[in-house]
mmCIF file of C-alpha atoms and ligand atoms in Angstrom:
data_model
loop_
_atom_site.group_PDB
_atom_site.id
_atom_site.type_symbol
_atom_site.label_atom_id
_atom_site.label_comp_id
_atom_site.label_asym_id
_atom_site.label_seq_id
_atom_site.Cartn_x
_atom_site.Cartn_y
_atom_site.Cartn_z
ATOM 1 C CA UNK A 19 41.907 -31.927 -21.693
ATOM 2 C CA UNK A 20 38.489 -31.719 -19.915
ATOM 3 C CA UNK A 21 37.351 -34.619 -18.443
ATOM 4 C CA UNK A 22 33.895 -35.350 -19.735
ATOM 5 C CA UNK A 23 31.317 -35.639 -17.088
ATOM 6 C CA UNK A 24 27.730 -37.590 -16.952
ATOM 7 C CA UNK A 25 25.316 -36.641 -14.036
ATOM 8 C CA UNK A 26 21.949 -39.159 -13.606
ATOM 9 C CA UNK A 27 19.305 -36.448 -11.882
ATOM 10 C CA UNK A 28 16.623 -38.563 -10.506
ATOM 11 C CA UNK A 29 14.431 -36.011 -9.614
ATOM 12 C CA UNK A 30 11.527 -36.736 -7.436
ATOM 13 C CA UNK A 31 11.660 -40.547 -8.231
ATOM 14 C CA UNK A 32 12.727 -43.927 -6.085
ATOM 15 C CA UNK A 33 11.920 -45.055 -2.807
ATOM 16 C CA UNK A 34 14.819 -45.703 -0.415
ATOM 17 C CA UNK A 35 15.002 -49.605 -2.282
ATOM 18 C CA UNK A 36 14.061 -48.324 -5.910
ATOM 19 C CA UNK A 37 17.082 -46.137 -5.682
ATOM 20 C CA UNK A 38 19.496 -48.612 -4.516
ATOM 21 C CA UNK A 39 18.357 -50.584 -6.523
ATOM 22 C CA UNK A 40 19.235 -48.770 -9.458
ATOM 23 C CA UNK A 41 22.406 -47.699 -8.641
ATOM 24 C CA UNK A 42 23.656 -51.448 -7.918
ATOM 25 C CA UNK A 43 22.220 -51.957 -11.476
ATOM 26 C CA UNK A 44 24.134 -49.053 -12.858
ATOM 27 C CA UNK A 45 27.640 -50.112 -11.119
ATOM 28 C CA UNK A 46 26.944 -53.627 -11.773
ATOM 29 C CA UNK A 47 26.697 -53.109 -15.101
ATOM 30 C CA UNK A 48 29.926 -50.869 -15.631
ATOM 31 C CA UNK A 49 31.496 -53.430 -16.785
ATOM 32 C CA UNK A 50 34.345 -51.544 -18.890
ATOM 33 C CA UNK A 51 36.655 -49.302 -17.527
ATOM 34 C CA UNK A 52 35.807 -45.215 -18.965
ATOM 35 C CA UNK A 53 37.796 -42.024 -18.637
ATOM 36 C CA UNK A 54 34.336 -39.971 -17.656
ATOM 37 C CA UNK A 55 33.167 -38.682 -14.151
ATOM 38 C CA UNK A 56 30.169 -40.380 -13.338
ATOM 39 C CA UNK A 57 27.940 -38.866 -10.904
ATOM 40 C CA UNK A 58 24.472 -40.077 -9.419
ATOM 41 C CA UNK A 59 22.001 -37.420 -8.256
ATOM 42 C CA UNK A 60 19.010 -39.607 -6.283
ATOM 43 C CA UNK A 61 16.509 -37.600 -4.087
ATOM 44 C CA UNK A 62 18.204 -36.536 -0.184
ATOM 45 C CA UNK A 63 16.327 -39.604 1.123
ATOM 46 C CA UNK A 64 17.920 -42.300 -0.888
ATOM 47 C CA UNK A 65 21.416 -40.435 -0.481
ATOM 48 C CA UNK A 66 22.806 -42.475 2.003
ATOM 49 C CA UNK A 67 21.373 -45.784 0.162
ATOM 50 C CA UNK A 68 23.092 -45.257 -2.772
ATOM 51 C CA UNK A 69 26.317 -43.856 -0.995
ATOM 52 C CA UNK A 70 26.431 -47.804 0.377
ATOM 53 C CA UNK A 71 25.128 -49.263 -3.201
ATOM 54 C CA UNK A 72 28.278 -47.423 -5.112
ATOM 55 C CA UNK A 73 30.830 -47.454 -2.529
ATOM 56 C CA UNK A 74 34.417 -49.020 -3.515
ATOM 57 C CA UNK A 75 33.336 -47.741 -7.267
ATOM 58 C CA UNK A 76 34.824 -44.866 -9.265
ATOM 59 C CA UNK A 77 31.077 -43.277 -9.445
ATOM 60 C CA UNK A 78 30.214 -40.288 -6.932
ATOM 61 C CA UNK A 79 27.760 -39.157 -5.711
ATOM 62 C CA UNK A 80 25.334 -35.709 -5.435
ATOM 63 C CA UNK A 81 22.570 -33.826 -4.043
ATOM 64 C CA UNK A 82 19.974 -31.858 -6.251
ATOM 65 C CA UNK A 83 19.499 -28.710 -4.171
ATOM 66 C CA UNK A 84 21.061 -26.847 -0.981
ATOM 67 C CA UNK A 85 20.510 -24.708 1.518
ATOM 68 C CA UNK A 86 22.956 -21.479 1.902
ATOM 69 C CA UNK A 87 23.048 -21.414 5.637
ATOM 70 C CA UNK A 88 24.866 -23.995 7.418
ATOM 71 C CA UNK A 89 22.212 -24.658 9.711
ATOM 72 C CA UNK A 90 19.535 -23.475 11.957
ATOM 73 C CA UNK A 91 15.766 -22.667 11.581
ATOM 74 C CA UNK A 92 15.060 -23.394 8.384
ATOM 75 C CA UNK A 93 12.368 -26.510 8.284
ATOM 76 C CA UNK A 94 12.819 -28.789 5.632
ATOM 77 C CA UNK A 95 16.265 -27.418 4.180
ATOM 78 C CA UNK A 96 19.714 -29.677 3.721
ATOM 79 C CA UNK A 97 23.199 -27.859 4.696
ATOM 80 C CA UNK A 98 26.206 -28.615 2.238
ATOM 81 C CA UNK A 99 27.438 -29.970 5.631
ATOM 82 C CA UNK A 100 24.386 -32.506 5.591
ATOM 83 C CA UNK A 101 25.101 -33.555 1.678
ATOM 84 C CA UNK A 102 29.198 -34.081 2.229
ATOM 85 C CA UNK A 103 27.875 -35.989 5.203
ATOM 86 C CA UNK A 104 25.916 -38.106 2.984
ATOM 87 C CA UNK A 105 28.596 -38.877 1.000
ATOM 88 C CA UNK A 106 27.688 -36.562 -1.808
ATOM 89 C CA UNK A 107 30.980 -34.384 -3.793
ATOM 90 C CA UNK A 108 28.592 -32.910 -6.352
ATOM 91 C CA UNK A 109 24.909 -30.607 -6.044
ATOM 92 C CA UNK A 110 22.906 -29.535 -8.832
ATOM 93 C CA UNK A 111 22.068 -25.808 -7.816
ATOM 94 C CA UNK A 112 19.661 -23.739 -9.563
ATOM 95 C CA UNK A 113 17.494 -26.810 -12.216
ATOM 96 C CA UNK A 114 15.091 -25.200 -14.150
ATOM 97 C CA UNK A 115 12.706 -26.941 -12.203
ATOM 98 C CA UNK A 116 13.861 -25.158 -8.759
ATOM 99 C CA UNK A 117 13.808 -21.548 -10.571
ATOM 100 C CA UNK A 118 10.729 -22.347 -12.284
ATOM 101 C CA UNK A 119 8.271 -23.988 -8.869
ATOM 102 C CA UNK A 120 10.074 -22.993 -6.269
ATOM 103 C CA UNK A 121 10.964 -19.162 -6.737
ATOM 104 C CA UNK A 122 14.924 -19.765 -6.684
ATOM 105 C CA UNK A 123 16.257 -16.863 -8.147
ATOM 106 C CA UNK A 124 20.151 -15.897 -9.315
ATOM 107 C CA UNK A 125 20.375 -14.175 -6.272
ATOM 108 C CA UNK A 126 19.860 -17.349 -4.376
ATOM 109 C CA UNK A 127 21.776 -19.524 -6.751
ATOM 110 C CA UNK A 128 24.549 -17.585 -6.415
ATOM 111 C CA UNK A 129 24.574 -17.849 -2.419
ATOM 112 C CA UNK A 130 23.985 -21.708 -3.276
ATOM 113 C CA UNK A 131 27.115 -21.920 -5.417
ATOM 114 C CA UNK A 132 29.283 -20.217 -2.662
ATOM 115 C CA UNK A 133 27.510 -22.387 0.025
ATOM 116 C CA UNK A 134 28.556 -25.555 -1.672
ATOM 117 C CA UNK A 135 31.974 -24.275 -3.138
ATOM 118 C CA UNK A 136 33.371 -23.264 0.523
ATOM 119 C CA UNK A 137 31.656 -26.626 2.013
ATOM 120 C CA UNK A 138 33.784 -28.042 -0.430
ATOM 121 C CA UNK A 139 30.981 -29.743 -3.211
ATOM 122 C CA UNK A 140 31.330 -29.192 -6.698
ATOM 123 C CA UNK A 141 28.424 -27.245 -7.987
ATOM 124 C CA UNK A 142 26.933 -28.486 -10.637
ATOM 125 C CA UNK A 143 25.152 -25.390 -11.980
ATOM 126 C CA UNK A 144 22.254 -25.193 -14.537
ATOM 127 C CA UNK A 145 21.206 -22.067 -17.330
ATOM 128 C CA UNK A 146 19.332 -22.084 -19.643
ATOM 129 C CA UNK A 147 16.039 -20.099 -21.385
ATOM 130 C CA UNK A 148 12.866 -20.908 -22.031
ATOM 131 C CA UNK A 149 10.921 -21.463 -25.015
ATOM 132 C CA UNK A 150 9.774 -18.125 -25.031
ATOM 133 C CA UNK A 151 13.246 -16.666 -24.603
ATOM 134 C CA UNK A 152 14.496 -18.575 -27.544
ATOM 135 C CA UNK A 153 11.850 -17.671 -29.197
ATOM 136 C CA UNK A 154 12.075 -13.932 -29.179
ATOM 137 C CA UNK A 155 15.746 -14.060 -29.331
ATOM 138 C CA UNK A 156 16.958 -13.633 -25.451
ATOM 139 C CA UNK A 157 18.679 -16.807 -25.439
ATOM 140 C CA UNK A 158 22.570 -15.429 -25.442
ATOM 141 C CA UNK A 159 20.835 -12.761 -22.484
ATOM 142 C CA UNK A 160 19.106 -14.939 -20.649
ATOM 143 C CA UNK A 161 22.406 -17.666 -20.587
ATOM 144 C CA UNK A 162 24.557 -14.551 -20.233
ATOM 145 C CA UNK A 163 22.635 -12.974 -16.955
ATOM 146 C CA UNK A 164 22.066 -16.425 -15.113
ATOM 147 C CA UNK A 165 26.049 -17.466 -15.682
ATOM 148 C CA UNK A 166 27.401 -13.856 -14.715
ATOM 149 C CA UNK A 167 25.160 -13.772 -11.185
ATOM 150 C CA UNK A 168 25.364 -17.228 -10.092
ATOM 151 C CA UNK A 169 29.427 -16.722 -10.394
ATOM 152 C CA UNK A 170 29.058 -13.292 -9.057
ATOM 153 C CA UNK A 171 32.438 -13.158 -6.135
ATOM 154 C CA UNK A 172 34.280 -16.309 -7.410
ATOM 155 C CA UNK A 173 37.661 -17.113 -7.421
ATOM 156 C CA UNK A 174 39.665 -18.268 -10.327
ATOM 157 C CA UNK A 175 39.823 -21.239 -9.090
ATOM 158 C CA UNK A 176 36.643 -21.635 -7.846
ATOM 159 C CA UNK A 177 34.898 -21.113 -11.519
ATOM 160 C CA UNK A 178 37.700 -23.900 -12.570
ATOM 161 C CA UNK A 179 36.912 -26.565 -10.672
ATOM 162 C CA UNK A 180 32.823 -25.933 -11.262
ATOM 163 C CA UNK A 181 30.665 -27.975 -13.587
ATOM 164 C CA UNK A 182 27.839 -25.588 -15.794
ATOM 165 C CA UNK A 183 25.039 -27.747 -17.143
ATOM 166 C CA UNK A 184 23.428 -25.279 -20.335
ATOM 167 C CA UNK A 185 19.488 -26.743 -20.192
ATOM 168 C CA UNK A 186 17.448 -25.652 -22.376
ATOM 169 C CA UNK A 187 13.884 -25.163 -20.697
ATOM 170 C CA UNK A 188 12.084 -26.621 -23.875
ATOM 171 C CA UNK A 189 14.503 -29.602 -24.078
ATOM 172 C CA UNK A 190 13.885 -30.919 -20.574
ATOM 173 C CA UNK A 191 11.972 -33.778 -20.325
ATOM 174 C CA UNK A 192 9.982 -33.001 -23.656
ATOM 175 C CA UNK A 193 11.578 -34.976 -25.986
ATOM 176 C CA UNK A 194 13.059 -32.216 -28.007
ATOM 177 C CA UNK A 195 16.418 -32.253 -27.796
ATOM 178 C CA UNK A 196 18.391 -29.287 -28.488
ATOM 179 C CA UNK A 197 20.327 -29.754 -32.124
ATOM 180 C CA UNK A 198 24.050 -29.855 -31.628
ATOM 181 C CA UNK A 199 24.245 -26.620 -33.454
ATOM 182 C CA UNK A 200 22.037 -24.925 -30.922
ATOM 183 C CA UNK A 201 23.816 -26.764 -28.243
ATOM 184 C CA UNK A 202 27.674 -26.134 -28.980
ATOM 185 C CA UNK A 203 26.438 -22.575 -30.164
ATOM 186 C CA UNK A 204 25.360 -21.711 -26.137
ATOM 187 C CA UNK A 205 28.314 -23.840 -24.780
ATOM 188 C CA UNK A 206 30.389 -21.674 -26.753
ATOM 189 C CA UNK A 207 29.024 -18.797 -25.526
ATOM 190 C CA UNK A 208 29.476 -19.714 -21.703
ATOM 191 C CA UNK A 209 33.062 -20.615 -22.173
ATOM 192 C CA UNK A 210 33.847 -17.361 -23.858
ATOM 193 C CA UNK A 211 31.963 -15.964 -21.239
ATOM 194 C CA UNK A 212 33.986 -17.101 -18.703
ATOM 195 C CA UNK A 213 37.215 -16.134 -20.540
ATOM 196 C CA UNK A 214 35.957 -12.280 -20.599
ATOM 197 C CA UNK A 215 34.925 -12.613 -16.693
ATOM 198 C CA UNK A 216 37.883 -14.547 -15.502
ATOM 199 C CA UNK A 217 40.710 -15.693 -18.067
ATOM 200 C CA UNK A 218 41.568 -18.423 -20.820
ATOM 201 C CA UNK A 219 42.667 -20.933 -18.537
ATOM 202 C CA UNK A 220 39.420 -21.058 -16.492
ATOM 203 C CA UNK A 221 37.348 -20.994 -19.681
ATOM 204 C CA UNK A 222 39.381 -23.815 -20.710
ATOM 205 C CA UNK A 223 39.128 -25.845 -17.530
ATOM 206 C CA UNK A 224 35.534 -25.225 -17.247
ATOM 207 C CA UNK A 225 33.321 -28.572 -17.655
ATOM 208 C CA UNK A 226 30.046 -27.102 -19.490
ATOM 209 C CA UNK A 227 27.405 -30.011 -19.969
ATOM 210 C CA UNK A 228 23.951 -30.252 -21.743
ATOM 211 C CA UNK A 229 20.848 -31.011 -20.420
ATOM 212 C CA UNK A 230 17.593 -31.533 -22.193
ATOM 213 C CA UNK A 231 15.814 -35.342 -23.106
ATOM 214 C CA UNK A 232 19.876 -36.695 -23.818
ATOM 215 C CA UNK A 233 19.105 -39.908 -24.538
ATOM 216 C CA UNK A 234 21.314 -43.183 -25.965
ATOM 217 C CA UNK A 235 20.821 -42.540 -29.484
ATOM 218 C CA UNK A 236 21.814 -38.699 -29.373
ATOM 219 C CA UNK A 237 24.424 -38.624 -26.823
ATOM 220 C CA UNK A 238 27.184 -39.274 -29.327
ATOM 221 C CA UNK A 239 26.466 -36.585 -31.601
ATOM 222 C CA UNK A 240 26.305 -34.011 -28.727
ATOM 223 C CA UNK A 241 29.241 -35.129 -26.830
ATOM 224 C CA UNK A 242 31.435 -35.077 -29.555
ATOM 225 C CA UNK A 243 30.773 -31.215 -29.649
ATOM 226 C CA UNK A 244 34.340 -28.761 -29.204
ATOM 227 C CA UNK A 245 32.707 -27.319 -26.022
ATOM 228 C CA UNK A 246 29.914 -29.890 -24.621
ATOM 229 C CA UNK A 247 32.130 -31.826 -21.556
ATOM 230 C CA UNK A 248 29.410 -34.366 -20.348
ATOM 231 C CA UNK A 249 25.807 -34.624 -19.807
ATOM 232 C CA UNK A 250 22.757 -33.737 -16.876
ATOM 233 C CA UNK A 251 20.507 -36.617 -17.919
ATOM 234 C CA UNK A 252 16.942 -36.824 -16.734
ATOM 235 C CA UNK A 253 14.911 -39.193 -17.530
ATOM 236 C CA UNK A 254 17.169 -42.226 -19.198
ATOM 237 C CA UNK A 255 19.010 -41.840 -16.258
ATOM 238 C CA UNK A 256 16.483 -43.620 -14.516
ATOM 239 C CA UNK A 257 17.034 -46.843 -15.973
ATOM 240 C CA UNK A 258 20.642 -48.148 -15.707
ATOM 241 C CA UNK A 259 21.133 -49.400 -19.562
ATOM 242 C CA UNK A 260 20.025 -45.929 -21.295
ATOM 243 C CA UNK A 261 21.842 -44.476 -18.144
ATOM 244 C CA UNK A 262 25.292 -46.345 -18.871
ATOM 245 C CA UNK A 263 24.524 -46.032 -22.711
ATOM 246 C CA UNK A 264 25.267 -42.633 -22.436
ATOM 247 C CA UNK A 265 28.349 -43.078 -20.188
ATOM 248 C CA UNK A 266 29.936 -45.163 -22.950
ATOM 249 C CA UNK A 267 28.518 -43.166 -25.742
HETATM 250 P P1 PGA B 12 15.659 -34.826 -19.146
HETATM 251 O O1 PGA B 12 16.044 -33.918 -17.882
HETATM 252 O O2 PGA B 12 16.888 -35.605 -19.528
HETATM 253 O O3 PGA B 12 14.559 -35.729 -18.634
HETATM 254 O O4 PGA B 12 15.204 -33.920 -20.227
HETATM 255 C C1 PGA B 12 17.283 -33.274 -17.811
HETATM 256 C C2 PGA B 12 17.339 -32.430 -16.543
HETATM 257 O O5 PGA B 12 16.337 -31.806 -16.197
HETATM 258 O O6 PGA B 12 18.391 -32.359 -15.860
#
């Protein structure tokens, strides 16, 4: 059994005291025990903030980009080294938003994912197409490309112990939310994936989770999906009670 897995990514919000604020508020509020990984992804200045705010509590902790060298001349980069020192065991590698603004390419998620993976951080690492894509079909290519490069020299074990978040472009932060037909249809897809690159038993330990304006109300539905393991929530993770709504959904 997989354990199901919900990842707040702040983005670019929350000063240093907005963000620890927040996460007191989110482990404050956990008041019943659950079975799911719960991770917080705050911007590299608040890491250390929230690191103190959710300390003694099951939640963890985890960075939203990388470098892939461990250190040196490279101005306004953060080493794996830098995030585990942090207190971060998770990094989202390879958001939409990162591919999209800031040129990151499979080539350079890929040296991410090994970055983090021998640094010892589970990657947590996002696919998905665009509105165009899906429109003229390319979805299943698109997905298919971005999973086989970014895995590209992995062990076994390795692609195990990772976390996949499927996001489709369109769904992020627009409101549209992927139905949970398109959703377990793509998550299906990666797992079998998987099982053709590496074997059943990594397929099958694989977390895969969806991204894309999950929200209290849908969470359910999608989560109760054969291959959708947890969530990479955007916006409601940025207020503790739609945050913790989907935690318990
Ligand atoms: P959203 O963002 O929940 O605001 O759509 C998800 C993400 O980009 O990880």
């Amino acid at each position: 059994m997989r354990k199901r897995i919900i990842a707040g990514n702040w983005k670019m919000n929350k000063t240093v005291t907005e963000a620890a604020e927040l996460a007191r508020a989110v482990v404050g509020q956990m008041t019943a025990a659950t079975e799911t990984d719960v991770v917080l992804c705050p911007p590299f200045t608040d890491l250390t903030a929230v690191a103190a705010a959710i300390a003694g509590t099951p939640v963890k902790l985890g960075g939203q980009n990388l470098h892939w060298e461990e250190k040196g001349a490279f101005t306004g980069e953060i080493s794996a080294a830098m995030l585990i020192s942090a207190g971060c065991n998770y990094v989202i590698i390879g958001h939409s938003e990162r591919r999209q603004y800031f040129g990151e390419t499979d080539e350079t998620v890929n040296l991410k994912v090994k970055a983090a993976l021998k640094a010892g951080l589970i990657p947590i690492l996002c696919v998905g197409e665009t509105l165009a894509e899906r429109q003229s079909d390319e979805t299943a290519v698109v997905v298919e490309r971005q999973v086989r490069a970014a895995l590209d020299g992995l062990s076994d074990a390795q692609v195990a112990g990772l976390v996949i978040a499927y996001e489709p472009v369109w769904a992020i932060g627009t409101g549209v939310v992927a139905t949970t037909a398109q959703a377990q249809e793509v998550h299906a897809l990666i797992r079998t994936l998987v099982g053709k690159l590496y074997n059943v038993q990594v397929a099958a330990a694989l977390r895969i989770q969806y991204g894309g304006s999950m929200k209290p109300d849908n969470a359910g539905q999608l989560l109760a999906q054969k291959d959708i393991d947890g969530g990479l929530i955007g916006g409601a993770s940025l207020d503790a009670r739609s945050f913790l709504d989907i935690v318990y959904a």
